[in-house]
Structure formats: structure tokens, C-alpha cells
Amino acid sequence: AQRVTQPEKLLSVFKGAPVELKCNYSYSGSPELFWYVQYSRQRLQLLLRHISRESIKGFTADLNKGETSFHLKKPFAQEEDSAMYYCASNGAYNTDKLIFGTGTRLQVFP
Amino acid sequence: DVKVTQSSRYLVKRTGEKVFLECVQDMDHENMFWYRQDPGLGLRLIYFSYDVKMKEKGDIPEGYSVSREKKERFSLILESASTNQTSMYLCASSTNDQGFSASEQYFGPGTRLTVT
């Protein structure tokens, strides 16, 4: 089965520390990959997608096809980055359906 | 801005009741989705609709059905609610027009359903 794996349920860092949220996918080919974020008491929303190659709120994510990874990184975490982060992919097929990982909760302490 | 609304934020139902969750989007999106969100399990797709009256099963369709009679509205139906269907239910919509194989999904605020 096609899977998106986020190995960490919780990641805790202090403000100003670098952050890396890990995401691996289980299939070859050229999937589309996304990071979605859910802040406290807000709805789930798109943070970034690999095809855009953008940096959003200081976050970047690079697709590594050799390692089938799409890790989310930020050099200096801020308290307002505290949220639930989900990695998602449309798998090995041309489809609008997304497969989500189990999520990583990021806590940034002052 | 895309607006996806869900009929209830909180719902409490009894085991065996038939439950309807409604979702409405106002951006003329072709695709609509129902997920359940559980701690430690992430988001799991229940059903997907890519057009009016069209639907596809997701990963966990058992115990659920859906209805899409109008483009803007996608309903999730629990035929006979059970306690293991206690969860947060999220609706989402997306368009086919962005030139990508998978477009950004826009989510509703969620319905927290408790089945007792």
C-alpha cells in the first residue's frame, strides 16, 4: 500500500533552534507532495507544495527522490510555529486524492 | 477566499442513530472529500467525489455513505452510528483547474462527533 510516514509524533524545540520535520513516502515515480498545517483552533491549511519551490513562513521542503523524502525545515523556529504538521502525497498515480501521514506536533518553547 | 462550511461543530448521537454531516463549498470546486481525523492516525479518506453524483471509496468507507446531488454540497451519512465512529470529521474541496494532478485542498472547520 502507498504510505506517507512521519516518524515523530512530537517534536519540541526552543525558540531560535532549527527544526526538521521528517516525511518519507513509499513509492517511486513523481508524486506531488505537500505540507499542511493546523494551528490551534484553526482549520487545516496548505503550508507548501514541492512543485512551487517556495519558502512559506520561513519553511522549506526539498524532494529527495533517492531517499523518497520530503522533510520540512526551518532554520530558526518561532513560538507561532507551534502546530500540527501533516505531510501528504497523491501517490504514484495522477489523482486528486491525497494520502496523509499521521502528523507531527511541533512545540516551540520560549 | 474559498469557504468550506460544515453544518455542525459538535454533534452528540446515540448508537444506532442515522447521522448526516453536511459540507458546503462556495468556489465551484469539482472535487470534495470527507476525512476523519484521529490522534496518532492522521487524516484518513472516507469518500471522495469528483463530480455531481460521482463518488469513490477512500481508505475507510465501511459504515459510511455519501451523497452529492449538487456541486456545492457533499453529505456524509452514518447509516447506524457506532461508538468507534466517534471522531473529528473534516470536509475538503479542490478544483481541477490548476494544471496539477493534485490541487490544493481547502478544509472546513470540522465536526466533532461523539457517539454514545
Tab-separated table of C-alpha atoms in Angstrom:
chain	number	residue	atom	x	y	z
A	1	ALA	CA	0.000	0.000	0.000
A	2	GLN	CA	1.138	3.518	-0.669
A	3	ARG	CA	2.147	5.242	2.525
A	4	VAL	CA	3.350	8.545	3.869
A	5	THR	CA	5.373	8.180	7.044
A	6	GLN	CA	6.023	10.825	9.661
A	7	PRO	CA	8.140	9.072	12.276
A	8	GLU	CA	7.849	11.698	15.018
A	9	LYS	CA	4.586	12.280	16.831
A	10	LEU	CA	6.016	15.198	18.794
A	11	LEU	CA	8.945	17.495	18.204
A	12	SER	CA	9.881	20.003	20.897
A	13	VAL	CA	12.425	22.766	20.377
A	14	PHE	CA	13.308	26.134	21.850
A	15	LYS	CA	12.714	29.379	20.015
A	16	GLY	CA	15.542	30.093	17.595
A	17	ALA	CA	16.549	26.450	17.186
A	18	PRO	CA	16.496	24.738	13.783
A	19	VAL	CA	13.566	22.488	13.005
A	20	GLU	CA	13.280	19.474	10.721
A	21	LEU	CA	10.025	17.535	10.434
A	22	LYS	CA	10.576	14.265	8.644
A	23	CYS	CA	8.412	12.798	5.909
A	24	ASN	CA	9.028	9.696	3.796
A	25	TYR	CA	6.852	8.183	1.103
A	26	SER	CA	6.758	4.605	-0.047
A	27	TYR	CA	6.538	4.697	-3.831
A	28	SER	CA	8.648	5.565	-6.844
A	29	GLY	CA	7.732	7.882	-9.661
A	30	SER	CA	6.910	11.564	-9.428
A	31	PRO	CA	4.278	12.131	-6.784
A	32	GLU	CA	3.094	15.552	-5.784
A	33	LEU	CA	3.973	16.306	-2.185
A	34	PHE	CA	2.511	18.767	0.278
A	35	TRP	CA	2.841	20.006	3.812
A	36	TYR	CA	-0.375	21.020	5.558
A	37	VAL	CA	-0.507	22.785	8.925
A	38	GLN	CA	-3.178	23.095	11.599
A	39	TYR	CA	-2.721	25.827	14.200
A	40	SER	CA	-4.654	25.640	17.435
A	41	ARG	CA	-8.377	26.191	16.884
A	42	GLN	CA	-7.881	26.797	13.165
A	43	ARG	CA	-8.694	24.720	10.144
A	44	LEU	CA	-6.161	22.635	8.284
A	45	GLN	CA	-4.461	24.637	5.545
A	46	LEU	CA	-1.773	24.208	2.934
A	47	LEU	CA	1.681	25.330	4.020
A	48	LEU	CA	3.642	24.493	0.891
A	49	ARG	CA	3.885	22.080	-2.021
A	50	HIS	CA	7.081	20.808	-3.589
A	51	ILE	CA	6.195	21.864	-7.116
A	52	SER	CA	6.053	25.522	-6.083
A	53	ARG	CA	9.561	25.513	-4.634
A	54	GLU	CA	8.547	28.368	-2.342
A	55	SER	CA	9.548	29.282	1.162
A	56	ILE	CA	6.471	29.929	3.287
A	57	LYS	CA	6.806	31.462	6.771
A	58	GLY	CA	10.498	30.575	6.589
A	59	PHE	CA	9.795	26.893	5.938
A	60	THR	CA	11.257	24.983	3.002
A	61	ALA	CA	10.955	21.380	1.883
A	62	ASP	CA	13.090	19.581	-0.668
A	63	LEU	CA	12.002	16.500	-2.535
A	64	ASN	CA	14.705	13.823	-2.417
A	65	LYS	CA	13.672	11.076	-4.821
A	66	GLY	CA	16.646	8.886	-3.935
A	67	GLU	CA	15.632	8.810	-0.277
A	68	THR	CA	11.893	9.207	-1.055
A	69	SER	CA	11.767	12.018	1.479
A	70	PHE	CA	10.194	15.453	1.713
A	71	HIS	CA	11.424	16.847	5.028
A	72	LEU	CA	10.191	20.251	6.237
A	73	LYS	CA	12.852	22.587	7.552
A	74	LYS	CA	13.151	25.954	9.193
A	75	PRO	CA	16.456	27.403	10.375
A	76	PHE	CA	15.071	29.380	13.345
A	77	ALA	CA	11.828	28.253	14.957
A	78	GLN	CA	9.325	30.766	16.317
A	79	GLU	CA	6.703	30.241	19.009
A	80	GLU	CA	3.956	30.844	16.457
A	81	ASP	CA	5.182	27.806	14.503
A	82	SER	CA	3.708	25.571	17.201
A	83	ALA	CA	1.094	23.486	15.380
A	84	MET	CA	0.260	20.098	13.936
A	85	TYR	CA	2.006	19.387	10.641
A	86	TYR	CA	0.874	16.799	8.111
A	87	CYS	CA	2.802	15.576	5.100
A	88	ALA	CA	0.669	14.418	2.164
A	89	SER	CA	1.099	12.955	-1.296
A	90	ASN	CA	-1.073	11.948	-4.210
A	91	GLY	CA	0.867	8.716	-4.527
A	92	ALA	CA	2.160	7.070	-7.667
A	93	TYR	CA	-0.884	7.894	-9.771
A	94	ASN	CA	-2.235	11.019	-11.369
A	95	THR	CA	-5.029	11.660	-8.893
A	96	ASP	CA	-6.593	14.376	-6.777
A	97	LYS	CA	-6.753	12.085	-3.759
A	98	LEU	CA	-4.146	12.656	-1.088
A	99	ILE	CA	-2.559	10.227	1.324
A	100	PHE	CA	-1.764	11.905	4.631
A	101	GLY	CA	0.839	10.989	7.193
A	102	THR	CA	-0.031	10.619	10.844
A	103	GLY	CA	1.167	14.121	11.679
A	104	THR	CA	3.876	15.674	13.836
A	105	ARG	CA	3.072	18.112	16.604
A	106	LEU	CA	5.689	20.840	16.796
A	107	GLN	CA	6.071	22.634	20.122
A	108	VAL	CA	8.295	25.687	20.216
A	109	PHE	CA	9.163	26.833	23.727
A	110	PRO	CA	10.145	30.429	24.544
B	1	ASP	CA	-11.261	33.232	-0.341
B	2	VAL	CA	-12.549	29.691	-0.549
B	3	LYS	CA	-15.107	28.965	2.059
B	4	VAL	CA	-15.877	25.434	3.154
B	5	THR	CA	-18.532	25.187	5.813
B	6	GLN	CA	-19.742	22.235	7.825
B	7	SER	CA	-23.206	22.075	9.316
B	8	SER	CA	-22.185	21.433	12.923
B	9	ARG	CA	-19.063	21.970	15.015
B	10	TYR	CA	-20.144	19.493	17.680
B	11	LEU	CA	-22.613	16.640	17.487
B	12	VAL	CA	-23.632	14.003	20.015
B	13	LYS	CA	-25.580	10.987	18.798
B	14	ARG	CA	-26.651	7.654	20.206
B	15	THR	CA	-25.541	4.266	18.953
B	16	GLY	CA	-27.714	3.116	16.084
B	17	GLU	CA	-28.877	6.565	15.010
B	18	LYS	CA	-28.587	7.693	11.407
B	19	VAL	CA	-26.306	10.718	11.240
B	20	PHE	CA	-25.964	13.305	8.490
B	21	LEU	CA	-22.932	15.577	8.183
B	22	GLU	CA	-23.230	18.349	5.636
B	23	CYS	CA	-20.494	20.218	3.824
B	24	VAL	CA	-20.891	23.196	1.505
B	25	GLN	CA	-18.246	24.972	-0.566
B	26	ASP	CA	-18.730	28.244	-2.408
B	27	MET	CA	-15.951	28.159	-5.017
B	28	ASP	CA	-17.442	25.877	-7.646
B	29	HIS	CA	-14.885	23.158	-6.922
B	30	GLU	CA	-15.260	19.860	-8.718
B	31	ASN	CA	-13.710	17.687	-6.015
B	32	MET	CA	-14.967	17.181	-2.495
B	33	PHE	CA	-13.641	14.907	0.234
B	34	TRP	CA	-14.596	13.529	3.614
B	35	TYR	CA	-11.880	12.573	6.098
B	36	ARG	CA	-11.794	11.509	9.671
B	37	GLN	CA	-9.023	12.827	11.872
B	38	ASP	CA	-7.913	10.753	14.835
B	39	PRO	CA	-4.883	11.283	17.127
B	40	GLY	CA	-1.998	9.113	16.046
B	41	LEU	CA	-3.748	8.082	12.825
B	42	GLY	CA	-3.707	11.366	10.937
B	43	LEU	CA	-6.300	12.028	8.262
B	44	ARG	CA	-7.921	9.068	6.604
B	45	LEU	CA	-10.043	9.434	3.494
B	46	ILE	CA	-13.582	8.105	3.789
B	47	TYR	CA	-15.039	9.112	0.422
B	48	PHE	CA	-14.166	11.340	-2.498
B	49	SER	CA	-16.439	12.918	-5.109
B	50	TYR	CA	-15.088	14.338	-8.370
B	51	ASP	CA	-18.403	15.488	-9.810
B	52	VAL	CA	-22.090	15.648	-9.044
B	53	LYS	CA	-23.462	12.174	-8.323
B	54	MET	CA	-19.948	10.686	-8.704
B	55	LYS	CA	-18.106	9.151	-5.789
B	56	GLU	CA	-15.171	6.925	-4.974
B	57	LYS	CA	-14.437	4.979	-1.840
B	58	GLY	CA	-11.483	6.090	0.176
B	59	ASP	CA	-9.456	4.053	2.630
B	60	ILE	CA	-12.137	3.570	5.294
B	61	PRO	CA	-15.614	3.658	3.695
B	62	GLU	CA	-17.173	0.921	5.847
B	63	GLY	CA	-20.144	2.203	7.821
B	64	TYR	CA	-20.408	5.390	5.763
B	65	SER	CA	-22.145	6.543	2.623
B	66	VAL	CA	-22.164	9.855	0.781
B	67	SER	CA	-24.411	11.939	-1.383
B	68	ARG	CA	-23.588	14.673	-3.869
B	69	GLU	CA	-26.724	15.922	-5.570
B	70	LYS	CA	-25.426	19.461	-6.109
B	71	LYS	CA	-21.931	20.593	-6.937
B	72	GLU	CA	-21.525	22.706	-3.814
B	73	ARG	CA	-22.813	20.174	-1.286
B	74	PHE	CA	-21.345	16.866	-0.138
B	75	SER	CA	-23.052	14.894	2.607
B	76	LEU	CA	-21.609	12.138	4.751
B	77	ILE	CA	-24.079	9.646	6.172
B	78	LEU	CA	-23.504	7.250	9.042
B	79	GLU	CA	-26.198	4.665	8.441
B	80	SER	CA	-26.124	3.315	12.006
B	81	ALA	CA	-23.723	5.187	14.229
B	82	SER	CA	-21.364	3.197	16.398
B	83	THR	CA	-19.025	4.255	19.184
B	84	ASN	CA	-15.962	3.592	17.019
B	85	GLN	CA	-17.161	6.358	14.710
B	86	THR	CA	-16.563	8.945	17.410
B	87	SER	CA	-14.076	11.247	15.709
B	88	MET	CA	-13.364	14.606	14.125
B	89	TYR	CA	-14.744	14.727	10.580
B	90	LEU	CA	-13.190	17.078	8.060
B	91	CYS	CA	-14.595	18.071	4.709
B	92	ALA	CA	-12.395	19.482	1.953
B	93	SER	CA	-12.727	20.680	-1.616
B	94	SER	CA	-10.374	21.261	-4.535
B	95	THR	CA	-10.500	22.251	-8.159
B	96	ASN	CA	-9.250	20.522	-11.293
B	97	ASP	CA	-8.176	23.754	-12.960
B	98	GLN	CA	-4.724	24.413	-11.602
B	99	GLY	CA	-2.863	22.269	-14.105
B	100	PHE	CA	-1.529	19.936	-11.437
B	101	SER	CA	-2.503	16.344	-10.917
B	102	ALA	CA	-3.401	17.188	-7.313
B	103	SER	CA	-4.616	20.646	-6.368
B	104	GLU	CA	-4.610	22.344	-3.000
B	105	GLN	CA	-7.388	21.101	-0.769
B	106	TYR	CA	-9.386	23.631	1.255
B	107	PHE	CA	-10.723	22.350	4.537
B	108	GLY	CA	-13.772	23.047	6.619
B	109	PRO	CA	-13.572	23.672	10.366
B	110	GLY	CA	-14.501	20.104	11.234
B	111	THR	CA	-17.347	18.387	13.060
B	112	ARG	CA	-16.538	16.640	16.301
B	113	LEU	CA	-18.925	13.716	16.508
B	114	THR	CA	-19.436	11.781	19.720
B	115	VAL	CA	-21.438	8.559	19.581
B	116	THR	CA	-22.594	7.301	22.987
